[in-house]
PDB file of C-alpha atoms and ligand atoms in Angstrom:
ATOM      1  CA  UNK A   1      -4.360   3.072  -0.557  1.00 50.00           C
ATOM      2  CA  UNK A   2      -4.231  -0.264   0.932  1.00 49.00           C
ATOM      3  CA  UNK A   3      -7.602  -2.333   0.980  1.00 56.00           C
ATOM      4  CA  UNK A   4      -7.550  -3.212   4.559  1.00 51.00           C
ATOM      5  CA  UNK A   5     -10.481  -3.038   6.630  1.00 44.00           C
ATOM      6  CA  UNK A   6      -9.374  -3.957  10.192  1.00 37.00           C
ATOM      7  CA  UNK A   7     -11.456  -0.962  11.784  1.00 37.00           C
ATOM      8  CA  UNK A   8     -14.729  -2.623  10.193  1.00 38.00           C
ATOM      9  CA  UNK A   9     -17.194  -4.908  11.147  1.00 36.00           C
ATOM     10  CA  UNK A  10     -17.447  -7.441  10.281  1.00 38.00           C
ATOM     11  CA  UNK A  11     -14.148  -8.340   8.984  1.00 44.00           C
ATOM     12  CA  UNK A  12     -13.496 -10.353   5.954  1.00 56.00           C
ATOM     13  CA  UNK A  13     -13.122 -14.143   5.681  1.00 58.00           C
ATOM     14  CA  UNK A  14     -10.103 -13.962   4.060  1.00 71.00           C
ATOM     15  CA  UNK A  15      -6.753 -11.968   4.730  1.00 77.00           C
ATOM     16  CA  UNK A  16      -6.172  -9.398   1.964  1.00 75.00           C
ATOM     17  CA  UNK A  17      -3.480 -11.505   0.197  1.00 80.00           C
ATOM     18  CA  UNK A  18      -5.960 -14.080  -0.726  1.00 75.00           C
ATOM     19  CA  UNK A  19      -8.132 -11.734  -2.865  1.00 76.00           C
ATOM     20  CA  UNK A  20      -5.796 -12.152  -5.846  1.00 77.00           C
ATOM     21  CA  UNK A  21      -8.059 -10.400  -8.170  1.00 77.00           C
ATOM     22  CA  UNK A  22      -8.407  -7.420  -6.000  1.00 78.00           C
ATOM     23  CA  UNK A  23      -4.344  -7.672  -5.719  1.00 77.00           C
ATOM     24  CA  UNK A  24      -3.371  -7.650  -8.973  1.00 73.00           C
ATOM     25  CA  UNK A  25      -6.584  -4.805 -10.174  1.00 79.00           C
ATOM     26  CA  UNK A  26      -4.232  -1.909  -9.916  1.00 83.00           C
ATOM     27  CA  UNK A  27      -2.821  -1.770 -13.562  1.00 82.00           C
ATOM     28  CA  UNK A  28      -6.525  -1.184 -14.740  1.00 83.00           C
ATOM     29  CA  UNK A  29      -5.307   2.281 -15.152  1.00 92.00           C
ATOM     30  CA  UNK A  30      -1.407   2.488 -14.614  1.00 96.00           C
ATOM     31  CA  UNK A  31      -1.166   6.154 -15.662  1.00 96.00           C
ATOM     32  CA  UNK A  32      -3.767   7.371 -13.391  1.00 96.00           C
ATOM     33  CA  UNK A  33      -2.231   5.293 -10.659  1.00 96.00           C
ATOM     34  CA  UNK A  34       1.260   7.299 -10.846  1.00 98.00           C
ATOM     35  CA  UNK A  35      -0.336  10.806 -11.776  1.00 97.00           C
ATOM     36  CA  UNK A  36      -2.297  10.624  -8.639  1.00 97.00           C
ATOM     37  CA  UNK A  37      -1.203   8.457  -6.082  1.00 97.00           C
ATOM     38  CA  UNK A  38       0.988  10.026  -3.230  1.00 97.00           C
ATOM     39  CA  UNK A  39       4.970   9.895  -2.975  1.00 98.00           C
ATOM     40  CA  UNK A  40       6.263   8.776   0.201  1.00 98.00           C
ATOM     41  CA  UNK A  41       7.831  11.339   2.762  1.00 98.00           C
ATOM     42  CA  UNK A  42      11.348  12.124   2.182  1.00 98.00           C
ATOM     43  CA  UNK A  43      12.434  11.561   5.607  1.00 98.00           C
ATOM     44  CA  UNK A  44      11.270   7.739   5.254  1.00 98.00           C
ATOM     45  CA  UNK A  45      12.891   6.875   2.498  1.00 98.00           C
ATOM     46  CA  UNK A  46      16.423   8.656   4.275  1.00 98.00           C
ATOM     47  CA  UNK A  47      15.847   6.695   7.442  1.00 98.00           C
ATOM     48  CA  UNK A  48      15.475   3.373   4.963  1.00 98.00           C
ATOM     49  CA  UNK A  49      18.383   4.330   3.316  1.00 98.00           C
ATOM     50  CA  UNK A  50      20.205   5.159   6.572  1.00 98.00           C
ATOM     51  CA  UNK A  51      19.762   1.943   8.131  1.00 98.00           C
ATOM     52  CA  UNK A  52      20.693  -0.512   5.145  1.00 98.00           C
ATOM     53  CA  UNK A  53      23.625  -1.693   4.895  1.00 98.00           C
ATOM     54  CA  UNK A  54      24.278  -0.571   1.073  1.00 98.00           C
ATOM     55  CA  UNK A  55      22.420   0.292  -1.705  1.00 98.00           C
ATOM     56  CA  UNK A  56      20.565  -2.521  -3.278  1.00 98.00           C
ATOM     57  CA  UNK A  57      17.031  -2.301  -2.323  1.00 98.00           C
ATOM     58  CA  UNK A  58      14.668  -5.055  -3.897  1.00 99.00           C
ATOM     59  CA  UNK A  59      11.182  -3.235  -3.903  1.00 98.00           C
ATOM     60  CA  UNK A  60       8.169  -5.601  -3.473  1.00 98.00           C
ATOM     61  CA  UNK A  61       4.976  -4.586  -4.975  1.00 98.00           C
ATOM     62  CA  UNK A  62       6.701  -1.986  -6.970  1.00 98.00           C
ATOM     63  CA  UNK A  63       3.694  -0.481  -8.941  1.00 97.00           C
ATOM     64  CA  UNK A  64       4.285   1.876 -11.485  1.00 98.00           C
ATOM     65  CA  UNK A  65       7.746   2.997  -9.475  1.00 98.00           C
ATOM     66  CA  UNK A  66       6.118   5.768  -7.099  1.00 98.00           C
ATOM     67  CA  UNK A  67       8.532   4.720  -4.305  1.00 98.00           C
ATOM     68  CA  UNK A  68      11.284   2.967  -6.421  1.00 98.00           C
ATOM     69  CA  UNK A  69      11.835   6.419  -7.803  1.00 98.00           C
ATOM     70  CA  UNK A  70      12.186   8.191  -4.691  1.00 98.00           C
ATOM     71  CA  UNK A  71      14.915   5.197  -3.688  1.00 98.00           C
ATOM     72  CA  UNK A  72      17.263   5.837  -6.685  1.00 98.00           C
ATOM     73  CA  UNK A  73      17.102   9.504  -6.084  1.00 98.00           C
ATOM     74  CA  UNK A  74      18.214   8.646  -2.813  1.00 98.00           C
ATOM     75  CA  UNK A  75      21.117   6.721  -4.270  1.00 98.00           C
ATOM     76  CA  UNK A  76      19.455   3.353  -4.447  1.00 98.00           C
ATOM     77  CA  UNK A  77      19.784   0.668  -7.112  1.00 98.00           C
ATOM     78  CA  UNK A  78      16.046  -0.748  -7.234  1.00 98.00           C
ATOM     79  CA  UNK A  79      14.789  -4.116  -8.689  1.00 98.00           C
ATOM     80  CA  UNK A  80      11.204  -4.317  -8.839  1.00 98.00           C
ATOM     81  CA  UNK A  81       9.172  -7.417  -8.253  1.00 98.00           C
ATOM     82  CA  UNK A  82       5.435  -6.571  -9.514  1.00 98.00           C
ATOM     83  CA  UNK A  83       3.059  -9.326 -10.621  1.00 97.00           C
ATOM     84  CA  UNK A  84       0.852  -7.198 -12.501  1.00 96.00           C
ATOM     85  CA  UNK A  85       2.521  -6.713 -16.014  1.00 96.00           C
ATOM     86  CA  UNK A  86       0.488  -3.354 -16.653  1.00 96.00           C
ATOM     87  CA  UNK A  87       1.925  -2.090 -13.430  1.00 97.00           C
ATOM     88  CA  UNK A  88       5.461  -2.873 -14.482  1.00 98.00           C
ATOM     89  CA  UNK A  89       5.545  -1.884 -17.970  1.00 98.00           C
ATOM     90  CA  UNK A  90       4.861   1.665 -16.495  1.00 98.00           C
ATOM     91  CA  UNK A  91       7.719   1.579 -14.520  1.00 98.00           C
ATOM     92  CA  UNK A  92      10.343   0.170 -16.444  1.00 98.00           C
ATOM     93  CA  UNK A  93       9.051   3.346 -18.977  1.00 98.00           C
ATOM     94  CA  UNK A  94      10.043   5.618 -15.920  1.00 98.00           C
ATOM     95  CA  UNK A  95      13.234   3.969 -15.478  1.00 98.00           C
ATOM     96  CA  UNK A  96      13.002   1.106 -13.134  1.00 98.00           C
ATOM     97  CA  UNK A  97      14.211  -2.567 -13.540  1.00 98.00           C
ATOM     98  CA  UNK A  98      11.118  -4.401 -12.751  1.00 98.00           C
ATOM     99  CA  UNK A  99      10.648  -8.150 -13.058  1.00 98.00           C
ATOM    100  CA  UNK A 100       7.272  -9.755 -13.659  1.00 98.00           C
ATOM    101  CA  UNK A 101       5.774 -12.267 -10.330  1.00 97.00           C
ATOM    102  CA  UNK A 102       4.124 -11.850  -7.209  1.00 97.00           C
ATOM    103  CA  UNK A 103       6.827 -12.129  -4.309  1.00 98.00           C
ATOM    104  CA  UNK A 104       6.248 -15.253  -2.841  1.00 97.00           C
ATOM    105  CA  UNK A 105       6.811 -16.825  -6.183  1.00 97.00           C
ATOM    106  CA  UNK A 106       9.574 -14.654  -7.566  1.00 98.00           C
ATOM    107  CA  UNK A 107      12.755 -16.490  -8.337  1.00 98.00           C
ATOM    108  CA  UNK A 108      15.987 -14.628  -6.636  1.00 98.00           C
ATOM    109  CA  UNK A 109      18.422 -16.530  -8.385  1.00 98.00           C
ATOM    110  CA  UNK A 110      21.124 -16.276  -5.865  1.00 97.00           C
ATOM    111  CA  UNK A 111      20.619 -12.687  -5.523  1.00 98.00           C
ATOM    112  CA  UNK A 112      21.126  -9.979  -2.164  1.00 98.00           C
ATOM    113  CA  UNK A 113      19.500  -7.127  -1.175  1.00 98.00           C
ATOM    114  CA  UNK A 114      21.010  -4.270   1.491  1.00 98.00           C
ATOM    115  CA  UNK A 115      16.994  -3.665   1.681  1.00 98.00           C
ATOM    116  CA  UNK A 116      13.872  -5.046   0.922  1.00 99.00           C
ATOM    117  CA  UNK A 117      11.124  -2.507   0.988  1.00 98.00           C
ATOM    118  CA  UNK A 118       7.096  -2.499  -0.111  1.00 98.00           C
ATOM    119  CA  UNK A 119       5.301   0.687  -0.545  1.00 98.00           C
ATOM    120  CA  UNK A 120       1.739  -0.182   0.449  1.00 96.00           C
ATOM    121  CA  UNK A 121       1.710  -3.751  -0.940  1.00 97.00           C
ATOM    122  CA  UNK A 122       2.643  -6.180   2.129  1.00 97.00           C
ATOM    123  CA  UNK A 123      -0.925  -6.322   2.852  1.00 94.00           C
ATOM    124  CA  UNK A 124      -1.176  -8.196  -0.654  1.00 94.00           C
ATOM    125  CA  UNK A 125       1.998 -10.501   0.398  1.00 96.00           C
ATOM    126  CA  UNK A 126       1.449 -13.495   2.640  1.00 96.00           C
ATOM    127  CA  UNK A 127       3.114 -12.292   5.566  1.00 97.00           C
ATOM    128  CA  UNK A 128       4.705 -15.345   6.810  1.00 97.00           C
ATOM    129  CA  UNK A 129       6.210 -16.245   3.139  1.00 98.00           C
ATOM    130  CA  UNK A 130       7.161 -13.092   2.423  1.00 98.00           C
ATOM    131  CA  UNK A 131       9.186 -12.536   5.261  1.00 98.00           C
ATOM    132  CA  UNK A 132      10.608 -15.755   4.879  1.00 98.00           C
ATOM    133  CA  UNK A 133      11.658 -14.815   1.267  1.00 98.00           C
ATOM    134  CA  UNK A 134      13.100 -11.527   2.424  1.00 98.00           C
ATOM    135  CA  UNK A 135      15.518 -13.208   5.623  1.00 98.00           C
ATOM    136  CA  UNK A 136      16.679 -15.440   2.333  1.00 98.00           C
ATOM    137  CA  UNK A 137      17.460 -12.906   0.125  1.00 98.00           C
ATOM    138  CA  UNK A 138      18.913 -10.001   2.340  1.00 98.00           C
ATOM    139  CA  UNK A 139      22.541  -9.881   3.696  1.00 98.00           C
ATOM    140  CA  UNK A 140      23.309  -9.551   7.492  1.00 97.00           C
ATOM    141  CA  UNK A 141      22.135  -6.546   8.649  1.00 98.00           C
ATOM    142  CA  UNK A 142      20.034  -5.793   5.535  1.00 98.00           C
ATOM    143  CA  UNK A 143      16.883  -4.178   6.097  1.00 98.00           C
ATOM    144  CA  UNK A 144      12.887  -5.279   6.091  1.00 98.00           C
ATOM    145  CA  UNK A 145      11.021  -2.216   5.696  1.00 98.00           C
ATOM    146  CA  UNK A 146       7.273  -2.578   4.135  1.00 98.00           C
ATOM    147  CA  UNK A 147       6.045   0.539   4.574  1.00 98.00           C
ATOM    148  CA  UNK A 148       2.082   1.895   4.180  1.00 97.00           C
ATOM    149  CA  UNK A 149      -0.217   5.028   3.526  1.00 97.00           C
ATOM    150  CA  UNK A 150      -2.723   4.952   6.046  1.00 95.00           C
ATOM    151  CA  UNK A 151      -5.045   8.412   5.639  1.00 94.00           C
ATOM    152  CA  UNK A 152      -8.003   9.577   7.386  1.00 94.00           C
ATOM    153  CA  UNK A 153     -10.634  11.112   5.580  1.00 94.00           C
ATOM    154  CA  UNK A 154     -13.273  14.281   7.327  1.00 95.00           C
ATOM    155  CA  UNK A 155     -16.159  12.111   8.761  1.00 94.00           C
ATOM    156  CA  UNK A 156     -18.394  13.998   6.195  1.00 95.00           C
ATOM    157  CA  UNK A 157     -15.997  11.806   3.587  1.00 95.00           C
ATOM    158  CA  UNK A 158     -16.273   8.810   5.111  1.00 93.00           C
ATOM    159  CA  UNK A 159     -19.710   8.240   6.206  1.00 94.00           C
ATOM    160  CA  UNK A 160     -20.697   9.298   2.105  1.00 96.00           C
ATOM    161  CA  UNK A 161     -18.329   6.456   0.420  1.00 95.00           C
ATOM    162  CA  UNK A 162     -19.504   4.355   3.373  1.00 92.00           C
ATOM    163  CA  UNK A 163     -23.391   5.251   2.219  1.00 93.00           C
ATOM    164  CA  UNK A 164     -22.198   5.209  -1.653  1.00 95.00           C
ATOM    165  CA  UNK A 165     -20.549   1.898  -0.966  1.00 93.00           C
ATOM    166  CA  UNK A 166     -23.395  -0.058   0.581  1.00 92.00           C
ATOM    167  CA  UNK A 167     -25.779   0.681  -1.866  1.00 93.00           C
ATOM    168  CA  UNK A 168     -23.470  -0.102  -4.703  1.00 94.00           C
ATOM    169  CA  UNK A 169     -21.401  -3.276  -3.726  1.00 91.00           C
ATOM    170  CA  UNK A 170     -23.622  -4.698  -0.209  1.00 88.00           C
ATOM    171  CA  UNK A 171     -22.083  -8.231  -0.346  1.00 83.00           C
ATOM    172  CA  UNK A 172     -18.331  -6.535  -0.418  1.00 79.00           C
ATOM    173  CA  UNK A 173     -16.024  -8.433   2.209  1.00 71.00           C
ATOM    174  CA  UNK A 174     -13.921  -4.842   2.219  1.00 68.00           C
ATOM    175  CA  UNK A 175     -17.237  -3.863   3.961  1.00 60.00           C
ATOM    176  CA  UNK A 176     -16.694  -0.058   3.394  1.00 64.00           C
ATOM    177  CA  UNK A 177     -20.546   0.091   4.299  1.00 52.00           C
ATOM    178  CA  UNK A 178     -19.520  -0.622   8.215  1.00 56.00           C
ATOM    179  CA  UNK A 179     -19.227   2.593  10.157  1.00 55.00           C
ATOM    180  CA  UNK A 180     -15.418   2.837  11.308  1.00 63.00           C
ATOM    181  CA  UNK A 181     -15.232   2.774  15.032  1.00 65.00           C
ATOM    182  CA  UNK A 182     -11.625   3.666  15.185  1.00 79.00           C
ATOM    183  CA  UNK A 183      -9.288   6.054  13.646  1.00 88.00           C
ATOM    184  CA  UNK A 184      -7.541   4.504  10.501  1.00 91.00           C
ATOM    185  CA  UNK A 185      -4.164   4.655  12.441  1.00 93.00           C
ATOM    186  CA  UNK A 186      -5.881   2.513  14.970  1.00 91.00           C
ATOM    187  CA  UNK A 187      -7.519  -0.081  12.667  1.00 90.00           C
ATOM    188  CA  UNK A 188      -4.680  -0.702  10.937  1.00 93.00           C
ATOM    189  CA  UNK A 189      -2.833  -1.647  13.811  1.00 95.00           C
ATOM    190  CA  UNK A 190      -3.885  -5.483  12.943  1.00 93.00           C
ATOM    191  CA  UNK A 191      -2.100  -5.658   9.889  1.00 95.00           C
ATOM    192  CA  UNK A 192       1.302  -4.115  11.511  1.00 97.00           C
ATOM    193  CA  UNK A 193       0.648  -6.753  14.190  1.00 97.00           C
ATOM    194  CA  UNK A 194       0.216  -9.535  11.515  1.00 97.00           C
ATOM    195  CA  UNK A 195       3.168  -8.178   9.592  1.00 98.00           C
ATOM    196  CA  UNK A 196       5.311  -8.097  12.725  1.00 98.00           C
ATOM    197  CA  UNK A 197       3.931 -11.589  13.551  1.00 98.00           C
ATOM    198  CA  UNK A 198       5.339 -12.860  10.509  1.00 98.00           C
ATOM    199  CA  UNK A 199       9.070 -11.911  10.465  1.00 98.00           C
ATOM    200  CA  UNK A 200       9.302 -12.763  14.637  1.00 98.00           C
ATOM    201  CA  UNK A 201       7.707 -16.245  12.994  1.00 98.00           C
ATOM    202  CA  UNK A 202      10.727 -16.920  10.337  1.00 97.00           C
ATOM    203  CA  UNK A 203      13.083 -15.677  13.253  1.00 96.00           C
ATOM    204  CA  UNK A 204      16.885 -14.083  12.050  1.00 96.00           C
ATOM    205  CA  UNK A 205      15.661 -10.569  12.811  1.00 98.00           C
ATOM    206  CA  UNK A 206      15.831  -8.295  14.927  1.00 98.00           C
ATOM    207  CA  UNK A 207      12.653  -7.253  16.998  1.00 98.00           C
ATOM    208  CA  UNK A 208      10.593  -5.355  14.544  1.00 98.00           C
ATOM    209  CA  UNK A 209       9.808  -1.571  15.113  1.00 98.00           C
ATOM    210  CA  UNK A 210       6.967   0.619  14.134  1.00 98.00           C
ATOM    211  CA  UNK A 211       8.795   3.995  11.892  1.00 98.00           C
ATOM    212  CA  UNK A 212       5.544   6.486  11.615  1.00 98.00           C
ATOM    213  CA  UNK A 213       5.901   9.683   9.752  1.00 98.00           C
ATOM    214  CA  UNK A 214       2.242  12.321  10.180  1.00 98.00           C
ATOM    215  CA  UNK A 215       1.597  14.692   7.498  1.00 98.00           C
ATOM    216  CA  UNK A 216      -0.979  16.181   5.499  1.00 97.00           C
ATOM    217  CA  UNK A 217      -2.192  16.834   1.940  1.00 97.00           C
ATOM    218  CA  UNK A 218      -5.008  19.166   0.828  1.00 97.00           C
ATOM    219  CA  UNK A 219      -6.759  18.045  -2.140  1.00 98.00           C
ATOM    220  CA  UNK A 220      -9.678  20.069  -4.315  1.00 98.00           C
ATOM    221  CA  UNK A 221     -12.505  18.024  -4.779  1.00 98.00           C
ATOM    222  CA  UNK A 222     -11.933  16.756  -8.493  1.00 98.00           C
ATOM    223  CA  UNK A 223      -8.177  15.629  -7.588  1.00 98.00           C
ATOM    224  CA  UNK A 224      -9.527  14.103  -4.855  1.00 98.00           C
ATOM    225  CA  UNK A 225     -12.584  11.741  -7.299  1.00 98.00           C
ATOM    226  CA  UNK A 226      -8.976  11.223  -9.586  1.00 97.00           C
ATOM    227  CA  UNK A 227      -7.158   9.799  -7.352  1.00 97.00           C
ATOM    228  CA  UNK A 228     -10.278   7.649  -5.550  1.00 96.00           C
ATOM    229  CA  UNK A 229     -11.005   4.979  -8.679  1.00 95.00           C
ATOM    230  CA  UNK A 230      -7.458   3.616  -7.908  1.00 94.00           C
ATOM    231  CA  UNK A 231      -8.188   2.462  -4.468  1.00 92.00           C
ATOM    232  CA  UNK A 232      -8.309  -1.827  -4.110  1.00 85.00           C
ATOM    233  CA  UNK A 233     -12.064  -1.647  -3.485  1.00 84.00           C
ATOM    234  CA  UNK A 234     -13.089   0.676  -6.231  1.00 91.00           C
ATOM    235  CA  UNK A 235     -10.897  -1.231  -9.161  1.00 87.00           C
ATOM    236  CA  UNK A 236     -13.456  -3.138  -9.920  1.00 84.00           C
ATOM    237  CA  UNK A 237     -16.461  -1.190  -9.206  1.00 91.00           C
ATOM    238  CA  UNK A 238     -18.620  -1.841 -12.718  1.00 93.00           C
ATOM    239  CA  UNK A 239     -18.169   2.175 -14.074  1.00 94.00           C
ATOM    240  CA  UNK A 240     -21.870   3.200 -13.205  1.00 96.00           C
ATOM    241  CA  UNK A 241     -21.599   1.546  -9.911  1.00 96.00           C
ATOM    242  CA  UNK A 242     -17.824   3.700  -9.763  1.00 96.00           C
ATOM    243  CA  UNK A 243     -19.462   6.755 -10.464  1.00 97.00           C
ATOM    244  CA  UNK A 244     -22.185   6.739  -8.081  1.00 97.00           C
ATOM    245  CA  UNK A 245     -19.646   6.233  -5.227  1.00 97.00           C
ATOM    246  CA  UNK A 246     -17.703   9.167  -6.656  1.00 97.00           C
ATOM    247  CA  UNK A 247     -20.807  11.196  -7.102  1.00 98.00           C
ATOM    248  CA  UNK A 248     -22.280  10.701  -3.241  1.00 97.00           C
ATOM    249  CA  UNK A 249     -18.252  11.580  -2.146  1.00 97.00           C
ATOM    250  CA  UNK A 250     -18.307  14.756  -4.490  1.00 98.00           C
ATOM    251  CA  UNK A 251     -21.250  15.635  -2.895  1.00 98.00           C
ATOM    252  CA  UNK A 252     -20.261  15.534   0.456  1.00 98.00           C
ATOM    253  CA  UNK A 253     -16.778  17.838  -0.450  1.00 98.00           C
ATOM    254  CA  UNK A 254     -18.956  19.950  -2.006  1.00 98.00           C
ATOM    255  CA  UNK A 255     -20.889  21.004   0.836  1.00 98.00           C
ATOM    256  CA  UNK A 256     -17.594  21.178   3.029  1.00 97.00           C
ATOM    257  CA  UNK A 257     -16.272  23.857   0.162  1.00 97.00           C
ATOM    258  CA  UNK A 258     -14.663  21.895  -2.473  1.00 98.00           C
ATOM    259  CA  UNK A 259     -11.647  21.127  -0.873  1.00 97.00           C
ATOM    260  CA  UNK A 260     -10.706  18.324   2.103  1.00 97.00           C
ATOM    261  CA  UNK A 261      -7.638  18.065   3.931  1.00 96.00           C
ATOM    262  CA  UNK A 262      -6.210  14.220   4.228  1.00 97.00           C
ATOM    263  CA  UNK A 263      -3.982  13.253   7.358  1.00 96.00           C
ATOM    264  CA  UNK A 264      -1.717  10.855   6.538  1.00 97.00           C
ATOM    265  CA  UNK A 265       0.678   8.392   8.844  1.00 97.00           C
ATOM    266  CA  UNK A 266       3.194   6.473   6.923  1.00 98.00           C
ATOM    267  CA  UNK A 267       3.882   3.668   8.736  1.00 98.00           C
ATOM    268  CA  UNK A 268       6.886   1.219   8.056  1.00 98.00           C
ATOM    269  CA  UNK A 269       7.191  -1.769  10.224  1.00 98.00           C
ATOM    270  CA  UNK A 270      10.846  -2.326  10.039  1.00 98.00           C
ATOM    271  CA  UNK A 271      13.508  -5.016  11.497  1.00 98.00           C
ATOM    272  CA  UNK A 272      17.302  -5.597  10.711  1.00 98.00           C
ATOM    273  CA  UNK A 273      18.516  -9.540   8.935  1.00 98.00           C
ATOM    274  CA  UNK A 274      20.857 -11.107  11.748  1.00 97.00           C
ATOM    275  CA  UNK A 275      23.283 -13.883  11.214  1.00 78.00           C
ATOM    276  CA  UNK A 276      25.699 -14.663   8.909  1.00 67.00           C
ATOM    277  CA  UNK A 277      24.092 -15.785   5.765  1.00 60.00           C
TER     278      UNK A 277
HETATM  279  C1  SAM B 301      -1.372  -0.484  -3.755  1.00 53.39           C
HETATM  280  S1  SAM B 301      -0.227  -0.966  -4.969  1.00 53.39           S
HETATM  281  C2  SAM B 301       1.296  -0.162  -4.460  1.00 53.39           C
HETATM  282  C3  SAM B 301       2.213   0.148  -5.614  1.00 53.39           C
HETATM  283  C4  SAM B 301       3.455   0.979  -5.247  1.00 53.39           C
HETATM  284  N1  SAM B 301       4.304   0.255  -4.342  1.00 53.39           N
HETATM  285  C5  SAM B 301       3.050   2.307  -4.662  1.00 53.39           C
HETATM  286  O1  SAM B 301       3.161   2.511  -3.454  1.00 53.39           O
HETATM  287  O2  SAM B 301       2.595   3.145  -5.430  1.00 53.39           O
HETATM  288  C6  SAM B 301       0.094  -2.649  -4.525  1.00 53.39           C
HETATM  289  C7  SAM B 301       0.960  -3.356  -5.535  1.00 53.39           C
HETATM  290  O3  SAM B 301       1.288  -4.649  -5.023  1.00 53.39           O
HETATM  291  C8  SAM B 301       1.269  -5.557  -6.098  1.00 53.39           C
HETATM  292  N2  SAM B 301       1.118  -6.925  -5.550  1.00 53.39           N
HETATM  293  C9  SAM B 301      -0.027  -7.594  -5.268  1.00 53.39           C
HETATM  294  N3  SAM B 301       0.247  -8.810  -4.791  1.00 53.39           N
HETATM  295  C10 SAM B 301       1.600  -8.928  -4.745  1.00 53.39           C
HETATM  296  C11 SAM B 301       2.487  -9.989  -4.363  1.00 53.39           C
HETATM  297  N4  SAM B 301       2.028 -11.147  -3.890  1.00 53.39           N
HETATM  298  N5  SAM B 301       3.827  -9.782  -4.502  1.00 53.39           N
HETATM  299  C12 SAM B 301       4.294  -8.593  -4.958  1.00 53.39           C
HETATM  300  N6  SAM B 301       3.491  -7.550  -5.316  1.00 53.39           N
HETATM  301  C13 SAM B 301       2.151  -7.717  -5.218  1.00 53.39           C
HETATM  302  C14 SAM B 301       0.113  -5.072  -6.947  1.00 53.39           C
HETATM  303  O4  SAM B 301       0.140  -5.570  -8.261  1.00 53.39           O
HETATM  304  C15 SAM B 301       0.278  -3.563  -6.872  1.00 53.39           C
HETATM  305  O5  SAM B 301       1.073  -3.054  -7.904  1.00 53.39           O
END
């Protein structure tokens, strides 16, 4: 899920991007990433589709190939760009073409894209510089779409990794230990500002547009402790300090029944290249 804080006080010193450790901590354990991380909704990656001009789609932050996946079974011809080589081994095993750098330093080569898309990785992307790199590399009308999971956990949920959290990790800038004041939709309404900001600041688009798809997921309570030790803040949780979070969240789905039904809003803020070149 993306490491973003913006409903939590106080808020970091740094924007996500700049915590290149924390960015590049997800191939720590590839496999689990793809076994339990959640695919994107069909009807998101049709729209994406639907609006690009063809099918080359260059997929920033491609992971382990969760959304790249989804794109070529939509018809798409996916390169990757994915800095962290653990990441992209996985998905080149799965079938995509990934190369090896973060975006801002990725060398095109003279290439175009009908699309570029990210699946919950522009927050790790300088906005300003990527978006600059992605009016350079797509054709007219070609597509921005970075695109992001934002879920809402039960309150129980939250306020027992926000407990867990402080006690483990108390000088954390991703200050999970701050009660949320907002819903998660809501918070992360800075970062679609900031990534909006960013492609109206390289200009040669089109006025970006918010694309937000609701649904829902029940999980039981152990696929719910697989899928947490993935998340940007918990990476690099020392493994005691990892299980006590997951132990004080167990708890609290215990005594809700075992189970826990996540709300998710996948949000894409989305604009069109303009111009000739
Ligand atoms: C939360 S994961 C998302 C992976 C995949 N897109 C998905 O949705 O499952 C974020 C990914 O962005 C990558 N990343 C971090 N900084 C990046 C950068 N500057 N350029 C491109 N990718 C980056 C990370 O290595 C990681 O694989």
């Amino acid at each position: 899920m993306p490491t973003v804080p913006p409903e939590r006080t106080p808020l970091p010193e740094r924007e996500p991007h700049q915590y290149r450790q924390m960015a590049e901590s997800f191939g720590a354990d590839a496999e689990r990433y793809d076994r339990t991380r959640p695919r994107y909704p069909d009807a998101l990656v049709e729209r994406i589709v639907a609006a690009s001009p063809g099918p080359e789609i260059l997929d920033v932050g491609c992971g382990t190939g969760i959304e790249a996946r989804q794109f070529q079974a939509a018809g798409g011809k996916v390169l990757g760009v994915e800095p962290d080589a653990r990441m992209a081994d996985f998905a080149r095993r799965s079938g995509v073409e990934v190369e090896v750098a973060t975006f801002e330093a990725w060398d095109a080569a003279g290439r175009k894209f009908d699309a570029v898309i990210a699946g919950t990785a522009w927050h790790w992307v300088d906005p300003v510089a990527g978006a600059a790199k992605a009016a350079r590399v797509l054709r007219p009308g070609g597509r921005l779409a970075p695109f992001h999971h934002v879920f809402q956990t039960p309150p129980e949920v939250t306020e027992a990794l926000a407990r867990a959290y402080r006690r483990v990790a108390p000088d954390s800038p991703f200050n999970l230990g701050a009660q949320p004041t907002r819903s998660a939709l809501e918070g992360y309404q800075r970062l679609f500002a900031k990534i909006a900001d960013g492609i109206r600041a390289v200009g040669g688009f089109s006025e970006p547009e918010q694309w937000r798809f609701e649904w829902e997921r029940s999980y039981t309570r152990d696929e719910w402790l697989e899928q947490m030790p993935t998340f940007g803040n918990l990476t690099q949780l020392a493994p005691d300090k990892l299980a006590e979070v997951l132990a004080g969240v167990g708890a609290a789905i215990d005594a809700m029944g075992g189970s826990l039904m996540i709300g998710y809003n996948t949000v894409a803020v989305t604009a069109a290249r303009i111009g000739t070149a």
